[in-house]
Short mmCIF file of C-alpha atoms in Angstrom, two decimals:
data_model
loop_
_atom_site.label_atom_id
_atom_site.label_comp_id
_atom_site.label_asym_id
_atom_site.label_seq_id
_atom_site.Cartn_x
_atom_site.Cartn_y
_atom_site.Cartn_z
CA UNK H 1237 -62.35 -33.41 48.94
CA UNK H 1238 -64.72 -31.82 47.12
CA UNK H 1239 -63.76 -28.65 45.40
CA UNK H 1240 -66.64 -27.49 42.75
CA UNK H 1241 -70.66 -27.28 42.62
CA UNK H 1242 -72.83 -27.66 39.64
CA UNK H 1243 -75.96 -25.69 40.34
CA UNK H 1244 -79.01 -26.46 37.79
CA UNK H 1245 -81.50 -23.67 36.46
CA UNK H 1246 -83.52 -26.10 34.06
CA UNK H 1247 -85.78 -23.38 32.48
CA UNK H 1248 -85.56 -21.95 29.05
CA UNK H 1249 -87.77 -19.48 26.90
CA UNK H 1250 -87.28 -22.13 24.24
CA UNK H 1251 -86.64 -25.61 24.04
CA UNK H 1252 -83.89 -26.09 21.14
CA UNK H 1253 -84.19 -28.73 18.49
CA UNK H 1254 -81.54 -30.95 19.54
CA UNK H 1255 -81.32 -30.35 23.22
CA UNK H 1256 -82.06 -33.72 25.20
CA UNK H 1257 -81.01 -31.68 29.10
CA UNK H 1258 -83.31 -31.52 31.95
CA UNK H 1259 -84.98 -28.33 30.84
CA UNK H 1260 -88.45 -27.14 30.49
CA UNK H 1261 -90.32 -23.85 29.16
CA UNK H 1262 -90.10 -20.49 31.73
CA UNK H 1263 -93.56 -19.67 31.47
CA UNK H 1264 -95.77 -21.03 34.32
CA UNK H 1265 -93.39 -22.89 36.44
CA UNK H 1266 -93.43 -22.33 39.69
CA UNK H 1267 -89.51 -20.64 39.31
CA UNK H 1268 -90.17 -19.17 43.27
CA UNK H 1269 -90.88 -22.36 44.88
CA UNK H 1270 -88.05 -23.88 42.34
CA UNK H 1271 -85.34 -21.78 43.70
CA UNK H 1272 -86.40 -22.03 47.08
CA UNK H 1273 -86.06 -26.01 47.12
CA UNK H 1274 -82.62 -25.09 45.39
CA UNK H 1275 -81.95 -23.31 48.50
CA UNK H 1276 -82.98 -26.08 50.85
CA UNK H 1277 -81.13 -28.56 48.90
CA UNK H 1278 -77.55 -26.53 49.32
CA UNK H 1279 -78.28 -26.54 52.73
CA UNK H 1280 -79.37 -30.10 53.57
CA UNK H 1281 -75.96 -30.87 51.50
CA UNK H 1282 -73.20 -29.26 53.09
CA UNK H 1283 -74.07 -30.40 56.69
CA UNK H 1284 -74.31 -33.84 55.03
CA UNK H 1285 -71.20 -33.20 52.98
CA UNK H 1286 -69.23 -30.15 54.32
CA UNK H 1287 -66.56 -29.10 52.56
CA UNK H 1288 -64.04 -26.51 53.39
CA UNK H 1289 -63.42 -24.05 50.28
CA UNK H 1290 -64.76 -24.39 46.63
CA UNK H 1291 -62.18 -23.39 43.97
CA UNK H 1292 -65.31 -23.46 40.87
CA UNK H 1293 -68.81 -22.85 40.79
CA UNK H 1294 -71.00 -23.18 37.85
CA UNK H 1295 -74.16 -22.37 37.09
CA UNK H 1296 -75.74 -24.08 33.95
CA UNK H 1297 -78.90 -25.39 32.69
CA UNK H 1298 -81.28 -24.68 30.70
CA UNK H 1299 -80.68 -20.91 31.06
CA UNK H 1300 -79.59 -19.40 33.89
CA UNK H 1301 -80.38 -16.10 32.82
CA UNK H 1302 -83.97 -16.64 31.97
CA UNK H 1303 -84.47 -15.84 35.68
CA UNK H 1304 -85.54 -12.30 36.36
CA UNK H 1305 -83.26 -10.21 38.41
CA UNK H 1306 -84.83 -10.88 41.66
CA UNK H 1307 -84.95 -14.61 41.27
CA UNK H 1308 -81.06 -14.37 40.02
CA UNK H 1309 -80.35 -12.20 42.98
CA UNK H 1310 -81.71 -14.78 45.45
CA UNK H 1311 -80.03 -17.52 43.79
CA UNK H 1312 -76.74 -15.87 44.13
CA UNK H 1313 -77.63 -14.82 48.03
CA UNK H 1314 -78.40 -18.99 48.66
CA UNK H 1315 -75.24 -19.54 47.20
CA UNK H 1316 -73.30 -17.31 48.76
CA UNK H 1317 -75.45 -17.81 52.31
CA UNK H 1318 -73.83 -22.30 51.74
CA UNK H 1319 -70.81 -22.20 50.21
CA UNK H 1320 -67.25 -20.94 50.98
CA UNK H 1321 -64.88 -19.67 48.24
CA UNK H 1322 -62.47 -16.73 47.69
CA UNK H 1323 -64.43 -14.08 45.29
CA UNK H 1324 -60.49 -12.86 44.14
CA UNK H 1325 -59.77 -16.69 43.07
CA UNK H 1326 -63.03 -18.95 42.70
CA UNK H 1327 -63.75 -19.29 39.15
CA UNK H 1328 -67.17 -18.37 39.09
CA UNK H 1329 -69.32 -19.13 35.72
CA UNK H 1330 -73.12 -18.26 34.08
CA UNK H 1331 -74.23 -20.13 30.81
CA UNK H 1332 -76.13 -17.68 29.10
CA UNK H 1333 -78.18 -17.13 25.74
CA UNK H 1334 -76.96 -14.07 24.00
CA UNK H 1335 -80.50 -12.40 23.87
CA UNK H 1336 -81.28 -13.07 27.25
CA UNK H 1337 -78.31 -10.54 28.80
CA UNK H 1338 -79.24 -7.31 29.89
CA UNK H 1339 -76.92 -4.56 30.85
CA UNK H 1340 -78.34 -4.71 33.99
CA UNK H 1341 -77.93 -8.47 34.77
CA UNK H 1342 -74.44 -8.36 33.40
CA UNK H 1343 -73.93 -5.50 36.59
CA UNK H 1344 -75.96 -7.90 38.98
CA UNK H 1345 -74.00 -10.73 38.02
CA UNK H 1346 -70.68 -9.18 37.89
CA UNK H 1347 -70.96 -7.42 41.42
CA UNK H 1348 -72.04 -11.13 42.80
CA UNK H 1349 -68.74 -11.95 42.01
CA UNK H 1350 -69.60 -14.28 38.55
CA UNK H 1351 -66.07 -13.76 36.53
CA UNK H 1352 -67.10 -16.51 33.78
CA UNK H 1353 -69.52 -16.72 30.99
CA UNK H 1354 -70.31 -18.95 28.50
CA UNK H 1355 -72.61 -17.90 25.45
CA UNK H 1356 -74.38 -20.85 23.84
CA UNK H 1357 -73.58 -19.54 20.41
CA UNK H 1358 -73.58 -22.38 18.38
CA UNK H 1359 -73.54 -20.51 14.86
CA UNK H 1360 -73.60 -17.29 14.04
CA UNK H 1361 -75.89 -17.81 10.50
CA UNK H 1362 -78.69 -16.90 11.28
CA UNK H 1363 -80.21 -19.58 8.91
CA UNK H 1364 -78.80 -22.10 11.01
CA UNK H 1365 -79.48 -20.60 14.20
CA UNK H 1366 -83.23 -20.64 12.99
CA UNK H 1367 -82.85 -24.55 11.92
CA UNK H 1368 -81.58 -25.70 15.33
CA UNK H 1369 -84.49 -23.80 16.94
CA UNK H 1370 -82.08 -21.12 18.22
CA UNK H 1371 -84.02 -17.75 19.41
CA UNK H 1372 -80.91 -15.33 19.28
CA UNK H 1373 -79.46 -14.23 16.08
CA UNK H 1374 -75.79 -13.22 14.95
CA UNK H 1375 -76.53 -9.43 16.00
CA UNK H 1376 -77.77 -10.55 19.39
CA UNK H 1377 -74.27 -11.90 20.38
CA UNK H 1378 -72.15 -8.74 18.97
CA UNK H 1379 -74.04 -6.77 21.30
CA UNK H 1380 -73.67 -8.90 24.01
CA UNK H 1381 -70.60 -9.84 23.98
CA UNK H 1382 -69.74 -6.34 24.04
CA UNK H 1383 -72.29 -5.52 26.80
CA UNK H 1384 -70.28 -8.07 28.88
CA UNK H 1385 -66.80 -6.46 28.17
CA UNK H 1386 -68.46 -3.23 29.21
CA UNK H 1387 -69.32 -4.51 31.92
CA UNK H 1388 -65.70 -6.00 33.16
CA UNK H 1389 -65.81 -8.97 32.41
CA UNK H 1390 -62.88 -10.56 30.59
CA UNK H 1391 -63.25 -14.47 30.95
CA UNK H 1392 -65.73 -15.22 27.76
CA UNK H 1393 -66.43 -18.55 26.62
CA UNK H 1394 -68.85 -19.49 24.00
CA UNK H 1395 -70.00 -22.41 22.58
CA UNK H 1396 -69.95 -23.51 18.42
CA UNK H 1397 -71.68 -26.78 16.40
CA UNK H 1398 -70.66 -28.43 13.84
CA UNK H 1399 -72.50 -30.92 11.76
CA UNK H 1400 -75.61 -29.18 12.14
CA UNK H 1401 -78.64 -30.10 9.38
CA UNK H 1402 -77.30 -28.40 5.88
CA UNK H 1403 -74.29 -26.93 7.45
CA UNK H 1404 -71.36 -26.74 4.80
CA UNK H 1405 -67.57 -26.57 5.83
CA UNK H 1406 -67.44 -23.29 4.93
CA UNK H 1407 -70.20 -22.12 7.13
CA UNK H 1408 -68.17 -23.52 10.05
CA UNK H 1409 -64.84 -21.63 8.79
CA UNK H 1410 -66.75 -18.57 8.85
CA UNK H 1411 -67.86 -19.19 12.24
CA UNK H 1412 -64.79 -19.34 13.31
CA UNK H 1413 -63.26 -17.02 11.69
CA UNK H 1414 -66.10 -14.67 13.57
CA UNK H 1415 -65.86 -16.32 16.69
CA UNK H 1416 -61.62 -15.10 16.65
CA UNK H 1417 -62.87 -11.78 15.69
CA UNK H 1418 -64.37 -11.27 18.86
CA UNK H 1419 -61.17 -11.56 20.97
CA UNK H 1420 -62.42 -14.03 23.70
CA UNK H 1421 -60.86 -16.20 25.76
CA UNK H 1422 -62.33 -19.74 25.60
CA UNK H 1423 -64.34 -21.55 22.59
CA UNK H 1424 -65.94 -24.97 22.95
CA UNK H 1425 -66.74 -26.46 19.88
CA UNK H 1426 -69.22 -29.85 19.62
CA UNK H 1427 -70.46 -32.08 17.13
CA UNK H 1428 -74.25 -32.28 16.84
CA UNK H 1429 -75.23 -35.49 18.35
CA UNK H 1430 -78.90 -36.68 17.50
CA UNK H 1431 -80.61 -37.75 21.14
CA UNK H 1432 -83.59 -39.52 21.65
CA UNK H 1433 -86.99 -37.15 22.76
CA UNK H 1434 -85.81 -34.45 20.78
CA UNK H 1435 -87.48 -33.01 17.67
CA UNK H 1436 -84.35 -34.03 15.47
CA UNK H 1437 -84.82 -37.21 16.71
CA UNK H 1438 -88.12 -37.61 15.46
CA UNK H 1439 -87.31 -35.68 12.40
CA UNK H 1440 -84.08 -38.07 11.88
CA UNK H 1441 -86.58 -41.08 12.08
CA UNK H 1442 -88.66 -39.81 9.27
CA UNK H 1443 -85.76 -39.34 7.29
CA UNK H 1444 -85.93 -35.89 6.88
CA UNK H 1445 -83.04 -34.25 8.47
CA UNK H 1446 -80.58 -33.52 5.79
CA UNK H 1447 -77.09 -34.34 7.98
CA UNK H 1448 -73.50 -33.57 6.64
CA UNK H 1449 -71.30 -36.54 6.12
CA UNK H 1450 -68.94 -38.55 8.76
CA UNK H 1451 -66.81 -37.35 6.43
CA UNK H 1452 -67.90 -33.73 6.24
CA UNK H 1453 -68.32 -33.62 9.99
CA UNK H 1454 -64.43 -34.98 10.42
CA UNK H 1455 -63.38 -32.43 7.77
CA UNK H 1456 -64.99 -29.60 10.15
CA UNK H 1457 -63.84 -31.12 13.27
CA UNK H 1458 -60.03 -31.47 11.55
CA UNK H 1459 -60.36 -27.53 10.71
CA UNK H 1460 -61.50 -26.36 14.13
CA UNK H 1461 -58.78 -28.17 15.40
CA UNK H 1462 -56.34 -25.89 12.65
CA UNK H 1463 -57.59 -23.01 12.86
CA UNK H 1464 -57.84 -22.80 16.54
CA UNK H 1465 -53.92 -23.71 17.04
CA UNK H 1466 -53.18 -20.97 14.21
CA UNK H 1467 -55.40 -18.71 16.25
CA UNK H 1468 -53.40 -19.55 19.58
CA UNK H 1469 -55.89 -21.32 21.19
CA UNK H 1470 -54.86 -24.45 22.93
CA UNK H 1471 -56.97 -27.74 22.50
CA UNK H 1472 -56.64 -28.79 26.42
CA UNK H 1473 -59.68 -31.25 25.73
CA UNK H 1474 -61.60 -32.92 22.43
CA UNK H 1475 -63.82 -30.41 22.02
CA UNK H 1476 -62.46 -27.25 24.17
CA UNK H 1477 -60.11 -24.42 23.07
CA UNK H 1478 -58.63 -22.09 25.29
CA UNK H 1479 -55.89 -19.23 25.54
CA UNK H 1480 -53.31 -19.87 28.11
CA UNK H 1481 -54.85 -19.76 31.50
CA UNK H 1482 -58.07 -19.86 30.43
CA UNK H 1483 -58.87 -23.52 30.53
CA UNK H 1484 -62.41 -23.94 32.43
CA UNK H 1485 -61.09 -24.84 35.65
CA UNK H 1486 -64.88 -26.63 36.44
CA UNK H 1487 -64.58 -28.76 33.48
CA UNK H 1488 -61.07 -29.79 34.40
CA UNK H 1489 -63.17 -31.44 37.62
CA UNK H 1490 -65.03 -33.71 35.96
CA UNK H 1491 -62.21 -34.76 33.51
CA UNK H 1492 -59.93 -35.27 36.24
CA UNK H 1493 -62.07 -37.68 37.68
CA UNK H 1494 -62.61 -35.62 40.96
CA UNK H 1495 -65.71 -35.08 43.35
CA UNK H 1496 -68.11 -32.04 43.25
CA UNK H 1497 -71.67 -31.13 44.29
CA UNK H 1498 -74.67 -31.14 41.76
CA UNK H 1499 -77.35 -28.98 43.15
CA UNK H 1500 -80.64 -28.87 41.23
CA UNK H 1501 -83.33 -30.75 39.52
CA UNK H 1502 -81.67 -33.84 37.36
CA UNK H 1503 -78.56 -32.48 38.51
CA UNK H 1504 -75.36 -34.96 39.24
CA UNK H 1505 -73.20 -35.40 42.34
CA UNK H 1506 -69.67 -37.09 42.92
CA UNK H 1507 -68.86 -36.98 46.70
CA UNK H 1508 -66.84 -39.53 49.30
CA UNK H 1509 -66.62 -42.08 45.80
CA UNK H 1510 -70.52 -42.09 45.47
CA UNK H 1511 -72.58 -41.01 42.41
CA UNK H 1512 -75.84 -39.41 43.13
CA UNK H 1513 -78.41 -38.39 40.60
CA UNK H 1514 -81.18 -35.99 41.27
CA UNK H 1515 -84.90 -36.20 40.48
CA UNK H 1516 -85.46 -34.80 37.06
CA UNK H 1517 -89.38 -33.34 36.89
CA UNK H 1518 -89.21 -29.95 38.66
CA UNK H 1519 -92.52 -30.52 40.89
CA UNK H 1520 -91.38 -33.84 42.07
CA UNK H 1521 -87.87 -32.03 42.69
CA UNK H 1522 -90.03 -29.55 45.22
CA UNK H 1523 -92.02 -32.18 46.82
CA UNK H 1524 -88.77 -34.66 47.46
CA UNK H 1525 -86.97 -31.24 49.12
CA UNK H 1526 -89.15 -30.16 51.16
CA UNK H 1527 -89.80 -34.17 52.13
CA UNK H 1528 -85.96 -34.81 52.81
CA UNK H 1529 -83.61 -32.11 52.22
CA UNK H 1530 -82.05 -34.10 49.60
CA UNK H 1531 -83.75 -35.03 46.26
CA UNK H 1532 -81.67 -38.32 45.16
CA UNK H 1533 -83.07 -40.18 42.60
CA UNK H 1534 -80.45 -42.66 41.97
CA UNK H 1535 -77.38 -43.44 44.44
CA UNK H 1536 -74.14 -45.40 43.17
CA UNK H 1537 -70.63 -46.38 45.21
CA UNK H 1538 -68.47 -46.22 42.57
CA UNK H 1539 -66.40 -49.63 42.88
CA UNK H 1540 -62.37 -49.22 42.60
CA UNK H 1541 -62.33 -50.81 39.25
CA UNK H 1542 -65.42 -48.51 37.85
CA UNK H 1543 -62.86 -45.50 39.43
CA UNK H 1544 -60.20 -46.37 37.35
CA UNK H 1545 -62.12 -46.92 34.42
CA UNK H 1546 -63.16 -43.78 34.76
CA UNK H 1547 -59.61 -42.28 35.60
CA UNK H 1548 -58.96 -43.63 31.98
CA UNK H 1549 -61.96 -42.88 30.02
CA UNK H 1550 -62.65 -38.98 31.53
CA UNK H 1551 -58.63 -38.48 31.71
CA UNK H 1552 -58.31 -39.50 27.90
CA UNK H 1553 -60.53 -36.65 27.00
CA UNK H 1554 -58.02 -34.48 27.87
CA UNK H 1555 -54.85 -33.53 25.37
CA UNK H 1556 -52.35 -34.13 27.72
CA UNK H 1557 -53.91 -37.47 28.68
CA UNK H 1558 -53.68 -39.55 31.78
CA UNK H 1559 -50.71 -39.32 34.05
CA UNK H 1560 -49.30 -42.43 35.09
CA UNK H 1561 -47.85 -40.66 38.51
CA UNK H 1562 -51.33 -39.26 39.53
CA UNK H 1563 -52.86 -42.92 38.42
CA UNK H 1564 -50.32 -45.00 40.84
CA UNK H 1565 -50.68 -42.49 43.30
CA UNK H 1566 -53.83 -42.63 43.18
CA UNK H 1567 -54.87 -46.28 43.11
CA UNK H 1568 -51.68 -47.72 44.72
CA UNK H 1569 -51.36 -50.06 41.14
CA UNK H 1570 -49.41 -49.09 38.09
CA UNK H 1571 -51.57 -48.25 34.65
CA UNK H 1572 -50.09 -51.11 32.68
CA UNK H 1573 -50.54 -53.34 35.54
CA UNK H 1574 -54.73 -52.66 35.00
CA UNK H 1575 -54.87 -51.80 31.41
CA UNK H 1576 -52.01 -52.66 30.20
CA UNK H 1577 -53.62 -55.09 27.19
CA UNK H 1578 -56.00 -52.07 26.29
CA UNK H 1579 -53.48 -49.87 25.95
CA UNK H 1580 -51.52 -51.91 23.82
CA UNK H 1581 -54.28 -52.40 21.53
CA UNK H 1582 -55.33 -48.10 20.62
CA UNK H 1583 -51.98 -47.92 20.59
CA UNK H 1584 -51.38 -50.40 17.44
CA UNK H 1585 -54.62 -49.04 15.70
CA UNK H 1586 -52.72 -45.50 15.86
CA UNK H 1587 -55.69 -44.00 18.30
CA UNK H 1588 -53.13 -43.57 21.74
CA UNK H 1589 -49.45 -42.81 22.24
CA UNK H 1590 -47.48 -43.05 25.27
CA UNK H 1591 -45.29 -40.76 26.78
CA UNK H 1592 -42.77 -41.37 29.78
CA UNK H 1593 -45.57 -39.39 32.02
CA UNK H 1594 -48.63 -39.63 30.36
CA UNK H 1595 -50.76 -41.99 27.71
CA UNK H 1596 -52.81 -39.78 25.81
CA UNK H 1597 -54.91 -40.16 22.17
CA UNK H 1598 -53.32 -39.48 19.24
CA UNK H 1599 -54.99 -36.58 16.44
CA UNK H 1600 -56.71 -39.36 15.04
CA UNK H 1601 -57.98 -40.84 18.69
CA UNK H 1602 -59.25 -37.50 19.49
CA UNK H 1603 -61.73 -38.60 15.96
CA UNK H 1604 -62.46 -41.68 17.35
CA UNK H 1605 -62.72 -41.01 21.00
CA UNK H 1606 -65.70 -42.83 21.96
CA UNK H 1607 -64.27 -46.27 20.63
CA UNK H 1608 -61.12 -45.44 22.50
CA UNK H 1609 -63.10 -44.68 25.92
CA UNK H 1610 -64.73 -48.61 25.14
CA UNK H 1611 -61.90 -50.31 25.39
CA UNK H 1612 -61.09 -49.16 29.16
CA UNK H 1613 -64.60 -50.30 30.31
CA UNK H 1614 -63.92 -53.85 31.50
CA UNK H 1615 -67.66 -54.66 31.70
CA UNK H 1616 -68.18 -53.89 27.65
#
């Protein structure tokens, strides 16, 4: 039963160094006709998938609140004109940039009911901000941040880097130290990750991105990790921190393996145990709309071994791990019974540890993650 939607707004003022999302530049795209298709795909989808009640919505990108307020107040209308969900308990989140927030689309998103957001921070040096081709600057998310208290809302996530070209370990403790100054609820916190087609790709090809260590990076990752327990932020997942109750609820959906709409150009679906991608270049997004209702690129039945590989691999992510009651009940088979070898295996290289509910990684997995995830794919 599907339970969340992922709605994609794949425009930005500026494209960051290291970004590799489905996202291009604001000016001169046809944002209208864009948002329109949007519209047409939410409602070719729920008479093709209905669904009774959504519990999260989240709207990401790109940035969301490049639109203008007219184009974010017909967004919000086309979502609220498809979908069903309780305004008192949806959990309802915007990804913003912090200098792209006015007072008045903080009251325009508030009265439509958004009780999330989540502030693509990344660092608050300004040096650094200017490296990673960041537009904001520290003092645009002070006054943001407080513009968004002002205006009620008391849900705020936002989102740090570490091991960012010339960063230094005590850059990142600083950032955190600021980021716990601002007396917010959530904080996500992700290692840089060089992807292909982006300009620190290119730049890491030439050999001329100066990169901290694996060592460094660990060091930083180790002190988030600290700090954010001292702080009394939970680590519910590798890289997310939250005070109690304020674990992103949408996130939890994809990490608990379950279904949810993707709605938008390049966006990605999970309903009735298929995998549906959408088509990525915004004018081919229109034209496959307004063809079909429904702008699927790439369409995948997820098998009932790929399921529980994924039960494993998305689960593991997690602190608390995967339980073995949901598993069984689940899948009808016990987790031993399928991965039973695997499991043994992390578990002598120190990287998972079992408990009598739930096999989760260790602090040292959480390092290693990726390798961990490898082992549960039968087909590597």
């Amino acid at each position: 039963m599907v339970k969340s939607a992922y709605f994609h707004i794949p425009f930005c003022a500026q494209i960051c160094y290291y970004c590799d999302f489905n996202k291009v530049f604001f000016q001169g795209q046809p944002v209208d006709e864009y948002l329109q298709a949007m519209e047409r795909e939410m409602k070719k989808t729920v008479e093709v998938f209905p669904a009774e009640r959504l519990d999260t919505l989240f709207v990401g990108g790109g940035t969301p609140t490049v639109l203008e307020m007219k184009q974010l107040d017909f967004l919000l209308e086309s979502i609220y004109k498809h979908f069903r969900f309780s305004k008192d308990e949806v959990e309802f989140t915007f990804e913003a940039n912090p200098n792209e927030l006015s007072k008045e689309k903080l009251q325009l998103l508030k009265a439509a009911g958004v009780n999330r957001l989540s502030f693509g921070v990344q660092t608050f040096h300004d040096s650094l901000l200017k490296t990673i081709g960041r537009t904001h600057r520290y003092d645009d998310v002070m006054r943001t941040i407080s513009l968004a208290k002002e205006a009620g809302f008391d849900n705020i996530s936002i989102d740090l880097m570490y091991g960012l070209p010339n960063q230094t370990l005590q850059q990142f403790q600083e950032d955190l130290e600021i980021a716990f100054s601002l007396d917010i609820q959530h904080i996500s916190a992700y290692s840089l990750i060089i992807e292909p087609k982006t300009i620190f790709y290119n730049l890491w090809r030439k050999g001329t991105l100066l990169l901290p260590s694996e060592e460094e990076e660990a060091e930083m990752y180790e002190e988030a990790m600290r700090q954010m327990e001292l702080h009394g932020y939970q680590q519910y997942e590798i890289s997310n921190y939250a005070r109690p109750g304020f674990q992103s609820r949408h996130n939890l959906t994809y990490w608990n393996n379950e279904e949810y709409y993707g709605i938008g150009a390049g966006a990605h679906s999970y309903v009735n145990g298929v995998r549906r991608v959408n088509i990525g270049p915004i004018k081919q997004y229109i034209a496959k709309v307004q063809e079909t209702g429904l702008p699927y690129r790439e369409v995948h039945r997820v098998t009932w071994m790929e399921q529980m590989e994924e039960e494993m691999f998305l689960g593991l992510r997690k602190t608390e791990g995967v339980s073995k009651r949901r598993f069984s009940e689940k899948f009808g088979r016990d987790m031993h019974d399928v991965f039973g070898a695997a499991i043994r295996a992390e578990r002598q290289k120190g990287l998972l540890e079992e408990t009598d509910t739930h096999v989760r990684l260790t602090r040292r997995g959480r390092l290693l993650g990726n390798e961990v995830f490898q082992a549960f794919l039968t087909g590597m």
